[in-house]
Coordinates of C-alpha atoms and ligand atoms in Angstrom, one line a residue:
M1 CA -16.4 1.8 -5.0
P2 CA -17.7 2.5 -8.6
R3 CA -15.2 2.2 -11.4
T4 CA -13.2 5.4 -11.9
P5 CA -11.7 6.6 -15.2
V6 CA -8.3 7.3 -13.6
L7 CA -6.8 6.0 -10.4
I8 CA -3.8 8.1 -9.2
V9 CA -1.5 6.5 -6.7
G10 CA 0.4 9.1 -4.6
G11 CA -0.7 12.4 -3.2
G12 CA 2.6 14.3 -3.4
P13 CA 2.7 17.5 -5.6
V14 CA 2.7 15.5 -8.8
G15 CA -0.3 13.3 -8.0
L16 CA -2.2 16.3 -6.8
A17 CA -1.3 18.2 -10.0
L18 CA -2.6 15.3 -12.1
A19 CA -5.8 15.2 -10.1
S20 CA -6.1 19.0 -10.5
E21 CA -5.5 18.9 -14.3
L22 CA -8.0 16.0 -14.8
G23 CA -10.5 17.7 -12.5
W24 CA -10.1 21.0 -14.4
R25 CA -10.7 19.1 -17.7
G26 CA -13.9 17.5 -16.2
I27 CA -12.5 14.0 -15.9
S28 CA -13.4 12.0 -12.8
C29 CA -10.5 10.5 -10.8
V30 CA -9.6 8.9 -7.5
L31 CA -6.3 9.7 -5.8
I32 CA -5.1 7.4 -3.0
E33 CA -2.3 8.5 -0.7
Q34 CA -0.9 6.4 2.1
G35 CA 0.0 9.4 4.3
D36 CA -2.4 11.9 5.8
G37 CA -1.2 14.8 3.7
T38 CA 0.8 16.5 6.4
I39 CA 4.2 17.8 5.5
V40 CA 6.5 18.0 8.4
T41 CA 9.9 18.6 6.7
P42 CA 9.3 20.2 3.3
K43 CA 11.7 19.4 0.5
M44 CA 10.5 21.7 -2.4
N45 CA 10.7 25.5 -2.1
E46 CA 10.8 26.9 -5.6
V47 CA 7.7 26.8 -7.9
N48 CA 9.3 27.7 -11.2
I49 CA 8.0 29.9 -14.0
R50 CA 6.4 27.1 -16.0
T51 CA 4.6 25.6 -13.0
M52 CA 3.4 29.1 -12.2
E53 CA 2.0 29.3 -15.7
F54 CA 0.0 26.1 -15.1
C55 CA -1.1 27.6 -11.8
R56 CA -2.3 30.7 -13.7
R57 CA -4.3 28.5 -16.0
W58 CA -5.8 26.7 -13.0
R59 CA -6.5 30.1 -11.4
I60 CA -4.6 29.3 -8.3
A61 CA -1.6 31.6 -9.0
E62 CA -3.0 34.2 -6.6
A63 CA -3.2 31.7 -3.8
V64 CA 0.4 30.7 -4.4
H65 CA 1.5 34.4 -4.4
A66 CA -0.4 34.8 -1.1
C67 CA 1.5 32.0 0.6
P68 CA 3.3 33.1 3.8
F69 CA 6.7 33.7 2.1
P70 CA 6.8 37.5 2.3
P71 CA 6.7 39.1 -1.2
D72 CA 9.2 41.7 -0.2
Y73 CA 11.8 39.3 1.1
P74 CA 15.0 39.4 -1.0
L75 CA 15.7 36.2 -2.9
D76 CA 19.5 36.9 -3.0
V77 CA 21.9 34.0 -3.2
V78 CA 25.1 34.6 -1.1
F79 CA 28.4 32.7 -1.1
V80 CA 30.0 32.8 2.3
T81 CA 32.7 31.1 4.3
S82 CA 30.1 30.7 7.0
L83 CA 27.0 32.8 7.9
S84 CA 29.2 34.8 10.3
G85 CA 32.2 34.7 8.1
Y86 CA 33.4 36.4 4.9
E87 CA 31.1 37.1 1.9
L88 CA 32.6 35.7 -1.2
G89 CA 30.0 36.5 -3.9
R90 CA 26.4 37.5 -4.2
M91 CA 23.7 37.0 -6.8
S92 CA 21.1 39.7 -6.5
R93 CA 17.6 38.3 -6.9
P94 CA 15.2 41.1 -5.8
P95 CA 12.0 40.3 -4.0
R96 CA 9.1 39.1 -6.1
M97 CA 7.2 42.4 -5.3
S98 CA 9.9 44.6 -6.8
E99 CA 11.0 42.3 -9.6
K100 CA 10.4 43.5 -13.2
P101 CA 8.0 41.2 -15.1
E102 CA 9.6 38.3 -16.9
P103 CA 10.1 39.2 -20.6
H104 CA 8.9 35.8 -21.7
S105 CA 6.2 34.9 -19.3
P106 CA 3.3 36.5 -17.5
M107 CA 4.5 34.7 -14.3
R108 CA 7.6 34.7 -12.2
L109 CA 9.2 32.0 -10.1
Q110 CA 7.6 31.9 -6.6
V111 CA 9.3 30.8 -3.4
C112 CA 6.5 28.7 -1.8
S113 CA 7.5 25.8 0.4
Q114 CA 5.8 22.4 -0.2
M115 CA 4.1 22.8 3.2
W116 CA 2.1 25.6 1.6
F117 CA 2.0 24.5 -2.0
D118 CA 0.7 21.0 -1.6
P119 CA -2.4 22.1 0.4
I120 CA -3.2 24.7 -2.3
L121 CA -3.1 21.9 -4.9
Q122 CA -5.1 19.7 -2.6
G123 CA -7.8 22.4 -2.1
F124 CA -8.0 23.0 -5.9
A125 CA -8.3 19.3 -6.7
R126 CA -11.0 18.9 -4.0
S127 CA -12.9 21.8 -5.5
F128 CA -14.1 19.5 -8.3
P129 CA -16.9 17.2 -7.2
H130 CA -15.7 14.6 -9.6
V131 CA -12.2 14.3 -7.9
C132 CA -11.9 12.2 -4.9
L133 CA -8.8 12.4 -2.6
R134 CA -8.5 9.5 -0.2
Y135 CA -5.7 9.8 2.4
R136 CA -4.4 6.9 4.6
T137 CA -5.1 4.5 1.7
R138 CA -2.3 2.4 0.2
L139 CA -2.1 0.6 -3.1
E140 CA -1.1 -3.0 -2.4
S141 CA -1.2 -4.5 -5.9
F142 CA -2.9 -4.2 -9.3
E143 CA -3.7 -6.2 -12.3
V144 CA -4.2 -5.0 -15.9
S145 CA -6.5 -6.5 -18.5
A146 CA -7.5 -5.4 -22.0
T147 CA -10.5 -3.5 -20.5
G148 CA -9.1 -1.9 -17.4
V149 CA -7.0 -2.0 -14.2
A150 CA -8.1 -3.7 -10.9
A151 CA -6.3 -2.3 -7.9
K152 CA -6.2 -3.7 -4.4
V153 CA -6.0 -1.0 -1.8
V154 CA -6.1 -1.0 2.0
D155 CA -7.6 1.7 4.2
L156 CA -4.8 2.2 6.8
E157 CA -7.2 3.5 9.5
S158 CA -9.7 0.6 9.4
G159 CA -7.5 -2.1 7.9
Q160 CA -10.2 -2.9 5.4
H161 CA -9.2 -4.1 1.9
E162 CA -11.0 -2.9 -1.2
R163 CA -10.8 -3.3 -4.9
I164 CA -10.9 -0.2 -7.2
D165 CA -11.5 -0.6 -10.9
A166 CA -10.2 2.0 -13.3
D167 CA -9.7 2.6 -17.0
Y168 CA -6.1 4.0 -16.3
L169 CA -3.8 3.9 -13.3
V170 CA -1.0 6.5 -12.9
G171 CA 1.8 5.9 -10.4
C172 CA 2.8 9.2 -8.9
D173 CA 4.1 7.3 -6.0
G174 CA 7.6 8.8 -5.6
A175 CA 11.1 7.6 -5.7
N176 CA 10.4 4.1 -4.4
S177 CA 7.4 3.6 -6.7
M178 CA 5.7 0.3 -6.2
V179 CA 3.9 0.9 -9.5
R180 CA 7.2 1.2 -11.3
S181 CA 8.8 -1.8 -9.7
S182 CA 5.7 -3.9 -10.4
L183 CA 6.2 -3.1 -14.1
N184 CA 9.9 -4.1 -13.8
I185 CA 11.0 -0.7 -15.1
E186 CA 14.6 0.1 -14.3
L187 CA 16.1 3.5 -13.4
N188 CA 19.2 4.4 -15.2
G189 CA 21.8 6.9 -13.8
E190 CA 24.0 7.4 -10.8
T191 CA 24.0 8.2 -7.1
L192 CA 25.7 11.5 -6.3
G193 CA 25.9 11.5 -2.6
H194 CA 24.2 11.2 0.8
P195 CA 23.0 14.6 2.0
V196 CA 21.5 15.5 5.4
H197 CA 18.8 18.0 6.0
L198 CA 18.7 19.8 9.3
Y199 CA 15.6 21.9 10.0
F200 CA 15.7 24.4 12.8
R201 CA 14.1 27.6 14.1
A202 CA 16.4 30.5 14.8
P203 CA 14.8 33.9 15.3
N204 CA 16.9 36.8 14.1
L205 CA 19.6 34.5 12.8
L206 CA 20.9 36.9 10.1
E207 CA 20.9 39.9 12.5
R208 CA 22.9 37.8 14.9
C209 CA 25.4 36.9 12.2
G210 CA 25.6 40.5 11.0
R211 CA 24.0 39.7 7.6
Q212 CA 21.4 41.4 5.3
P213 CA 18.4 39.3 4.5
A214 CA 18.9 36.7 1.7
T215 CA 17.2 33.4 0.9
F216 CA 20.1 31.0 0.1
F217 CA 23.6 30.9 1.5
V218 CA 26.2 28.5 0.0
T219 CA 29.0 27.9 2.4
V220 CA 32.5 27.4 1.2
D221 CA 35.3 26.8 3.6
R222 CA 38.9 25.3 3.5
N223 CA 37.4 22.0 2.4
G224 CA 35.3 23.4 -0.4
A225 CA 31.6 24.0 -1.0
W226 CA 30.0 21.7 1.6
S227 CA 26.5 23.0 2.5
N228 CA 23.8 25.5 2.0
V229 CA 21.5 27.3 4.4
R230 CA 18.0 28.3 3.2
I231 CA 15.3 30.3 4.9
I232 CA 12.1 28.4 4.4
D233 CA 9.6 30.4 6.4
P234 CA 10.9 33.9 7.3
L235 CA 7.9 34.8 9.5
N236 CA 8.5 31.8 11.7
A237 CA 12.3 31.9 11.5
M238 CA 12.4 28.4 10.0
W239 CA 15.7 27.4 8.3
R240 CA 17.1 24.4 6.6
L241 CA 20.8 23.4 6.6
M242 CA 21.7 21.0 3.8
V243 CA 25.0 19.1 4.2
L244 CA 25.8 18.2 0.6
D245 CA 27.3 14.8 1.3
A246 CA 27.5 13.3 4.8
G247 CA 28.8 10.0 3.5
V248 CA 27.1 6.6 3.4
G249 CA 25.6 5.2 6.5
S250 CA 24.5 8.5 8.3
T251 CA 21.3 8.2 10.2
P252 CA 19.3 11.0 11.9
E253 CA 20.4 9.5 15.2
T254 CA 24.1 9.5 14.4
V255 CA 24.4 12.8 12.6
D256 CA 26.3 15.4 14.7
R257 CA 23.9 18.3 13.9
D258 CA 25.5 20.7 16.4
A259 CA 28.8 20.3 14.7
Y260 CA 27.4 20.9 11.3
L261 CA 25.5 23.9 12.5
R262 CA 28.5 25.4 14.2
R263 CA 30.5 25.0 11.0
A264 CA 27.8 26.6 8.8
I265 CA 27.1 29.5 11.1
G266 CA 30.8 30.0 12.0
R267 CA 30.2 29.9 15.8
P268 CA 28.1 28.1 18.4
I269 CA 24.5 29.2 18.3
A270 CA 21.4 27.9 20.1
V271 CA 18.5 26.8 17.9
E272 CA 15.3 24.9 18.2
W273 CA 15.7 21.7 16.2
L274 CA 12.7 20.8 14.1
G275 CA 13.7 17.7 12.2
T276 CA 16.5 15.8 10.5
S277 CA 16.3 13.8 7.3
V278 CA 19.0 11.7 5.6
W279 CA 18.5 10.9 1.9
T280 CA 20.4 9.9 -1.2
R281 CA 21.0 12.2 -4.1
H282 CA 20.0 10.3 -7.2
S283 CA 20.4 11.4 -10.7
V284 CA 18.3 8.8 -12.5
V285 CA 15.6 8.4 -15.2
A286 CA 13.4 5.4 -15.9
E287 CA 13.8 3.4 -19.0
R288 CA 10.0 3.7 -19.7
Y289 CA 7.3 6.0 -18.4
G290 CA 4.7 3.2 -18.6
G291 CA 2.3 2.5 -21.5
G292 CA -1.1 0.9 -22.3
R293 CA -3.2 1.5 -19.2
I294 CA -0.5 2.2 -16.6
F295 CA 1.6 5.4 -16.6
L296 CA 4.2 6.9 -14.2
A297 CA 5.0 10.5 -13.4
G298 CA 7.2 12.6 -11.2
D299 CA 9.9 11.1 -8.9
A300 CA 8.6 7.7 -9.8
V301 CA 10.4 8.1 -13.2
H302 CA 13.0 10.8 -12.6
Q303 CA 15.0 11.8 -9.6
L304 CA 17.0 14.9 -9.9
S305 CA 19.6 16.6 -7.8
P306 CA 17.7 19.5 -6.2
T307 CA 20.4 21.8 -7.6
G308 CA 18.2 23.7 -10.0
A309 CA 14.9 23.2 -8.2
L310 CA 13.5 21.1 -11.0
G311 CA 12.3 17.9 -9.5
M312 CA 8.7 18.7 -8.7
N313 CA 8.5 21.2 -11.5
T314 CA 9.5 18.5 -14.0
G315 CA 6.9 16.2 -12.5
I316 CA 4.1 18.7 -12.7
A317 CA 4.9 19.2 -16.4
D318 CA 4.6 15.4 -16.8
A319 CA 1.2 15.6 -15.1
V320 CA 0.1 18.3 -17.5
D321 CA 1.3 16.4 -20.6
L322 CA -0.4 13.2 -19.5
G323 CA -3.6 14.9 -18.2
W324 CA -4.9 16.3 -21.5
K325 CA -4.0 13.0 -23.3
L326 CA -5.9 10.9 -20.8
A327 CA -8.8 13.3 -21.1
A328 CA -8.7 13.0 -24.9
M329 CA -8.9 9.2 -24.6
L330 CA -11.7 9.2 -22.2
Q331 CA -13.6 11.8 -24.2
G332 CA -13.2 9.6 -27.2
W333 CA -11.3 11.8 -29.6
G334 CA -7.8 10.7 -28.7
Q335 CA -6.2 7.6 -30.2
E336 CA -3.5 5.2 -29.0
G337 CA -0.7 7.2 -30.5
L338 CA -1.6 10.0 -28.1
L339 CA -0.8 8.0 -25.0
A340 CA 2.3 6.5 -26.6
S341 CA 3.5 10.1 -27.1
Y342 CA 3.7 10.7 -23.3
D343 CA 6.8 8.6 -23.0
A344 CA 8.2 10.0 -26.3
E345 CA 7.8 13.6 -25.2
R346 CA 8.4 13.5 -21.5
R347 CA 11.2 11.0 -21.1
P348 CA 13.8 13.0 -23.1
I349 CA 12.9 16.1 -21.0
G350 CA 13.4 14.0 -17.8
A351 CA 16.8 12.9 -19.0
R352 CA 17.7 16.5 -20.0
N353 CA 16.8 17.8 -16.6
V354 CA 18.5 15.0 -14.7
K355 CA 21.7 15.6 -16.7
L356 CA 21.8 19.4 -16.2
T357 CA 21.0 19.3 -12.5
A358 CA 23.8 16.8 -12.0
E359 CA 26.1 19.2 -13.8
F360 CA 25.0 22.0 -11.5
Y361 CA 25.8 19.7 -8.5
G362 CA 29.2 19.0 -10.1
E363 CA 30.0 22.7 -10.0
H364 CA 30.3 22.4 -6.2
G365 CA 33.4 20.2 -6.5
K366 CA 35.4 22.5 -8.7
F367 CA 37.1 24.6 -6.1
D368 CA 40.5 23.9 -4.5
G369 CA 43.5 25.7 -3.0
L370 CA 41.2 27.1 -0.3
A371 CA 43.4 26.5 2.8
A372 CA 43.6 30.2 3.6
I373 CA 40.1 31.2 2.7
E374 CA 39.0 31.9 6.3
E375 CA 42.3 33.7 7.2
D376 CA 42.4 37.4 8.0
S377 CA 45.5 37.8 5.9
A378 CA 46.7 38.8 2.5
A379 CA 46.7 35.2 1.4
G380 CA 43.1 34.8 2.6
A381 CA 42.0 37.9 0.8
Q382 CA 43.6 36.7 -2.4
V383 CA 41.8 33.3 -2.2
R384 CA 38.5 35.0 -1.6
Q385 CA 39.0 37.4 -4.4
R386 CA 40.1 34.6 -6.7
I387 CA 37.0 32.3 -6.2
G388 CA 34.2 34.9 -5.7
E389 CA 33.4 35.3 -9.4
S390 CA 33.8 31.7 -10.3
L391 CA 31.4 30.7 -7.5
V392 CA 28.8 33.0 -9.1
S393 CA 29.5 31.8 -12.6
G394 CA 29.8 28.1 -11.6
I395 CA 27.5 27.1 -8.7
G396 CA 25.4 30.2 -9.6
R397 CA 24.3 28.4 -12.8
M398 CA 21.6 26.6 -10.9
F399 CA 19.8 29.9 -10.3
R400 CA 20.0 31.1 -14.0
T401 CA 17.7 28.6 -15.6
A402 CA 15.1 30.5 -17.7
G403 CA 16.0 28.3 -20.8
L404 CA 15.8 25.1 -18.7
Q405 CA 12.4 26.1 -17.3
L406 CA 10.7 27.3 -20.5
G407 CA 12.8 26.1 -23.4
Y408 CA 12.1 22.4 -23.4
C409 CA 10.8 21.3 -26.8
Y410 CA 9.2 17.9 -27.7
E411 CA 11.7 17.1 -30.5
D412 CA 10.7 14.2 -32.7
S413 CA 7.2 14.0 -31.0
P414 CA 5.0 11.6 -32.8
I415 CA 2.1 14.0 -32.4
C416 CA 3.7 17.2 -33.6
V417 CA 4.2 18.0 -37.3
P418 CA 7.8 18.8 -38.0
D419 CA 8.4 21.7 -40.4
G420 CA 11.9 20.9 -41.5
T421 CA 13.6 23.6 -39.4
P422 CA 16.7 22.5 -37.4
P423 CA 16.5 22.1 -33.6
R424 CA 17.3 25.2 -31.7
P425 CA 20.2 25.3 -29.3
D426 CA 19.0 24.1 -25.8
D427 CA 20.6 26.9 -23.7
P428 CA 19.7 26.3 -20.0
E429 CA 20.3 30.0 -19.1
D430 CA 18.8 32.0 -21.9
F431 CA 15.4 31.4 -23.3
T432 CA 14.5 32.3 -26.8
P433 CA 10.8 32.0 -27.6
S434 CA 9.9 29.9 -30.7
T435 CA 6.9 28.3 -32.4
R436 CA 9.0 25.4 -33.8
P437 CA 6.6 22.4 -33.4
G438 CA 7.1 20.9 -30.0
S439 CA 8.0 24.2 -28.3
R440 CA 5.9 26.0 -25.6
A441 CA 3.9 28.6 -27.5
P442 CA 5.3 32.0 -26.7
H443 CA 3.9 34.6 -24.3
L444 CA 2.8 38.1 -25.4
W445 CA 0.7 40.6 -23.5
L446 CA -2.6 41.1 -25.4
D447 CA -3.6 43.9 -23.0
D448 CA -2.7 44.9 -19.5
S449 CA -3.8 41.6 -17.9
H450 CA -4.2 39.0 -20.7
S451 CA -1.4 36.9 -22.0
M452 CA -1.5 34.9 -25.2
L453 CA -0.9 31.9 -22.9
D454 CA -4.4 32.6 -21.5
L455 CA -5.8 31.5 -24.9
Y456 CA -4.6 27.9 -24.4
G457 CA -5.9 25.1 -22.2
H458 CA -9.3 23.5 -22.8
A459 CA -9.1 22.9 -26.6
F460 CA -6.6 23.0 -29.5
V461 CA -6.3 26.6 -30.7
L462 CA -5.7 27.5 -34.3
L463 CA -4.2 31.0 -34.3
R464 CA -4.7 33.2 -37.3
L465 CA -1.9 35.8 -37.1
G466 CA -1.3 39.0 -38.9
S467 CA -3.2 40.6 -41.8
G468 CA -4.3 38.2 -44.5
A469 CA -4.2 35.0 -42.4
P470 CA -5.8 32.2 -44.4
D471 CA -9.5 31.3 -43.8
A472 CA -9.5 28.4 -41.4
S473 CA -13.0 26.9 -42.0
R474 CA -11.6 23.7 -43.6
F475 CA -9.5 23.2 -40.5
E476 CA -12.5 23.6 -38.3
A477 CA -14.5 21.2 -40.3
A478 CA -11.6 18.6 -40.2
A479 CA -11.5 18.9 -36.4
A480 CA -15.2 18.7 -36.0
S481 CA -15.3 15.5 -38.2
R482 CA -13.0 13.8 -35.7
R483 CA -14.7 15.5 -32.6
V484 CA -11.4 17.2 -31.7
P485 CA -12.2 20.4 -29.7
L486 CA -10.7 23.3 -31.6
S487 CA -11.1 27.1 -31.3
V488 CA -10.0 29.3 -34.1
I489 CA -8.7 32.6 -32.8
T490 CA -7.6 35.6 -34.8
V491 CA -4.9 37.7 -33.2
A492 CA -4.6 41.0 -35.0
K493 CA -1.8 42.4 -32.9
P494 CA 1.2 42.8 -35.3
E495 CA 3.7 41.9 -32.5
A496 CA 2.0 38.5 -32.3
A497 CA 2.6 37.8 -35.9
D498 CA 6.2 38.9 -35.5
L499 CA 6.7 36.6 -32.5
Y500 CA 4.9 33.6 -33.9
K501 CA 6.5 34.0 -37.3
H502 CA 3.8 32.1 -39.2
R503 CA 0.2 33.0 -40.1
L504 CA -1.3 29.8 -38.8
V505 CA -0.1 28.2 -35.6
L506 CA -1.9 25.2 -34.0
V507 CA -1.4 25.1 -30.2
R508 CA -2.3 22.0 -28.2
P509 CA -4.3 22.0 -24.9
D510 CA -1.0 21.9 -23.0
G511 CA 0.2 25.1 -24.7
H512 CA 2.8 23.5 -26.9
V513 CA 2.9 24.1 -30.7
A514 CA 1.7 21.1 -32.8
W515 CA 1.9 22.6 -36.3
R516 CA 2.6 25.9 -38.1
S517 CA 2.5 27.2 -41.6
D518 CA 1.7 30.2 -43.7
E519 CA -0.8 28.3 -45.8
M520 CA -3.8 26.1 -45.2
P521 CA -2.7 22.5 -45.7
V522 CA -4.2 20.6 -48.6
N523 CA -5.7 18.1 -46.3
P524 CA -6.2 19.4 -42.7
T525 CA -7.6 16.1 -41.6
T526 CA -4.1 14.5 -41.9
I527 CA -2.9 17.1 -39.4
I528 CA -5.8 16.6 -37.0
D529 CA -5.2 12.8 -37.1
K530 CA -1.5 13.3 -36.4
V531 CA -2.1 15.5 -33.4
R532 CA -4.8 13.3 -31.9
G533 CA -2.5 10.2 -32.1
A534 CA -4.4 8.5 -34.9
S535 CA -1.8 8.6 -37.6
K536 CA 1.6 7.1 -38.2
I537 CA 2.1 9.1 -41.3
F538 CA 5.0 11.5 -41.4
I539 CA 3.7 14.8 -42.5
Q540 CA 6.0 17.4 -44.0
Ligands
FAD601 C1 16.3 19.2 -0.7 C2 15.3 19.1 -1.8 C3 14.9 20.3 -2.3 C4 14.0 20.3 -3.4 N1 13.6 21.5 -3.9 C5 12.8 21.5 -5.0 C6 12.4 22.7 -5.5 O1 12.7 23.8 -5.0 N2 11.6 22.6 -6.7 C7 11.3 21.4 -7.2 O2 10.6 21.4 -8.3 N3 11.6 20.3 -6.7 C8 12.4 20.2 -5.6 N4 12.7 19.1 -5.0 C9 12.2 17.8 -5.6 C10 10.8 17.5 -5.1 O3 10.7 17.6 -3.7 C11 10.3 16.2 -5.7 O4 10.7 16.1 -7.0 C12 8.8 16.1 -5.5 O5 8.4 16.1 -4.2 C13 8.3 14.8 -6.2 O6 6.9 14.8 -6.1 P1 6.1 13.4 -6.4 O7 4.7 13.8 -6.2 O8 6.6 12.8 -7.7 O9 6.7 12.4 -5.3 P2 6.5 12.5 -3.7 O10 6.5 13.9 -3.2 O11 7.6 11.6 -3.2 O12 5.1 11.8 -3.4 C14 4.8 10.5 -3.6 C15 3.7 10.1 -2.7 O13 3.2 8.8 -3.0 C16 2.8 8.2 -1.8 N5 2.9 6.7 -2.0 C17 3.9 6.0 -2.3 N6 3.6 4.7 -2.4 C18 2.2 4.6 -2.2 C19 1.3 3.6 -2.3 N7 1.6 2.3 -2.5 N8 0.0 3.9 -2.0 C20 -0.4 5.1 -1.8 N9 0.5 6.2 -1.7 C21 1.8 5.9 -2.0 C22 3.8 8.7 -0.8 O14 3.3 8.6 0.5 C23 4.0 10.1 -1.3 O15 3.2 11.0 -0.6 C24 13.6 19.0 -3.9 C25 14.0 17.8 -3.4 C26 14.8 17.9 -2.3 C27 15.3 16.6 -1.7

């Protein structure tokens, strides 16, 4: 096989997103995946707002919207003693179709199971002739030299061994990453439990339980919050029961799935079983995200409790951050500091998301004094009344995460130019848009269908905002002298100047702010060098 610029190991959603991002940037890559791409028991179900913004940029958002999850299906979260038991609390989340637009984004969170989402990414990556996806191919080992990476792979169908040479190798090879362990990179954190997933088909389950449609049910009985039941595919009546912690040593063969189901539903019910998976809830982040010619992304470097639906979404943001930096190196305008900034920017976000999602999980253990909760008595009513609101405010936190999804900022990034303003509070629930360097550049509708986010992607963008924004020709000349792709865009809309707060804002290809000011800098080349990773100079 001819040498490839980037070899991606792992064709889960993160590897596919990296192949897509590189393909979209015109960079050739080869992705190898040991499986055949089929997803039997999907894990991920919620594609969050930020990932949907990336999908909009890749022009696949419509395909995600068109997935088989009905757009008019209520996304409500309901706290119940069991599906046939008492309702304790409800968070109303209207169907996507009737939802008001997000104030801070052109996109909304989309429920789209991994069994639909991965194939959309696959199809998009495959649409680039310079992207090659090779299934049933496993990485066996690799060696790094000053000039490249030599990988030994095996074709699992034919048994044939092959060598693939690459400029860079990226391990998107999941929780048990062979790439990570080959680099002796440790994971730091804790184990939070041993959940069990039970997948089943049960037509008319909610009607049979006397319930209105909702997407997610948290069950709380006399022993506390112990499971959740989620509809995955309403049209095919496919459900998943997650037992939060079944204890060490459970196996699919030993799990008493009928007993768990009876407890969650509140009575015996016949279902068609579709699959069982036993896993470990980790809350860990790697001590390094790679470096040099080998990088890691996704579950290979962070494993989050799924409380908050952030695992894949965090990994896809890794892929987007790494993608433009690899492209810059391969196109010749990026310098070593750019690749080093991947770890500096993304690892703190991995640690932040790991910590917060563990906190969300911890909310499940905060309820006691529940002995009477299922009783048809005054004492029972009192317990149910007492805990209803605290379930919504506590466990419900994991569904109120606009700040967590959009508010991450690359503090202390070596390729952003700090402007001396203090960090903003990192509130997981509420999102406040900002152009503080390192932040995601804010959204504003420019007309009925175009967002300011649509301006960002292929090149750096220097925005000239408001009346009297300084002439930017010296900045353009500085970028051209370093072959850094830059578009200068004047946005006359007064609301844009109000929102962006400064007259000049430099936005990176990933949509994060690199620099802002009201004045042209004395030497724009210093800024261009900083943002392309060529400078170690601290610029004020
Ligand atoms: C119950 C549950 C619910 C979740 N819900 C959400 C959610 O709603 N939203 C969200 O964002 N996240 C969610 N997640 C997390 C999400 O599923 C993971 O974070 C995501 O799948 C990680 O993607 P990845 O591509 O990094 O790794 P993986 O999906 O694990 O993919 C890694 C791939 O690498 C391949 N591979 C490994 N070694 C090799 C090798 N040597 N050679 C070739 N191929 C190799 C594997 O076969 C695998 O396909 C959930 C997780 C769980 C458990």
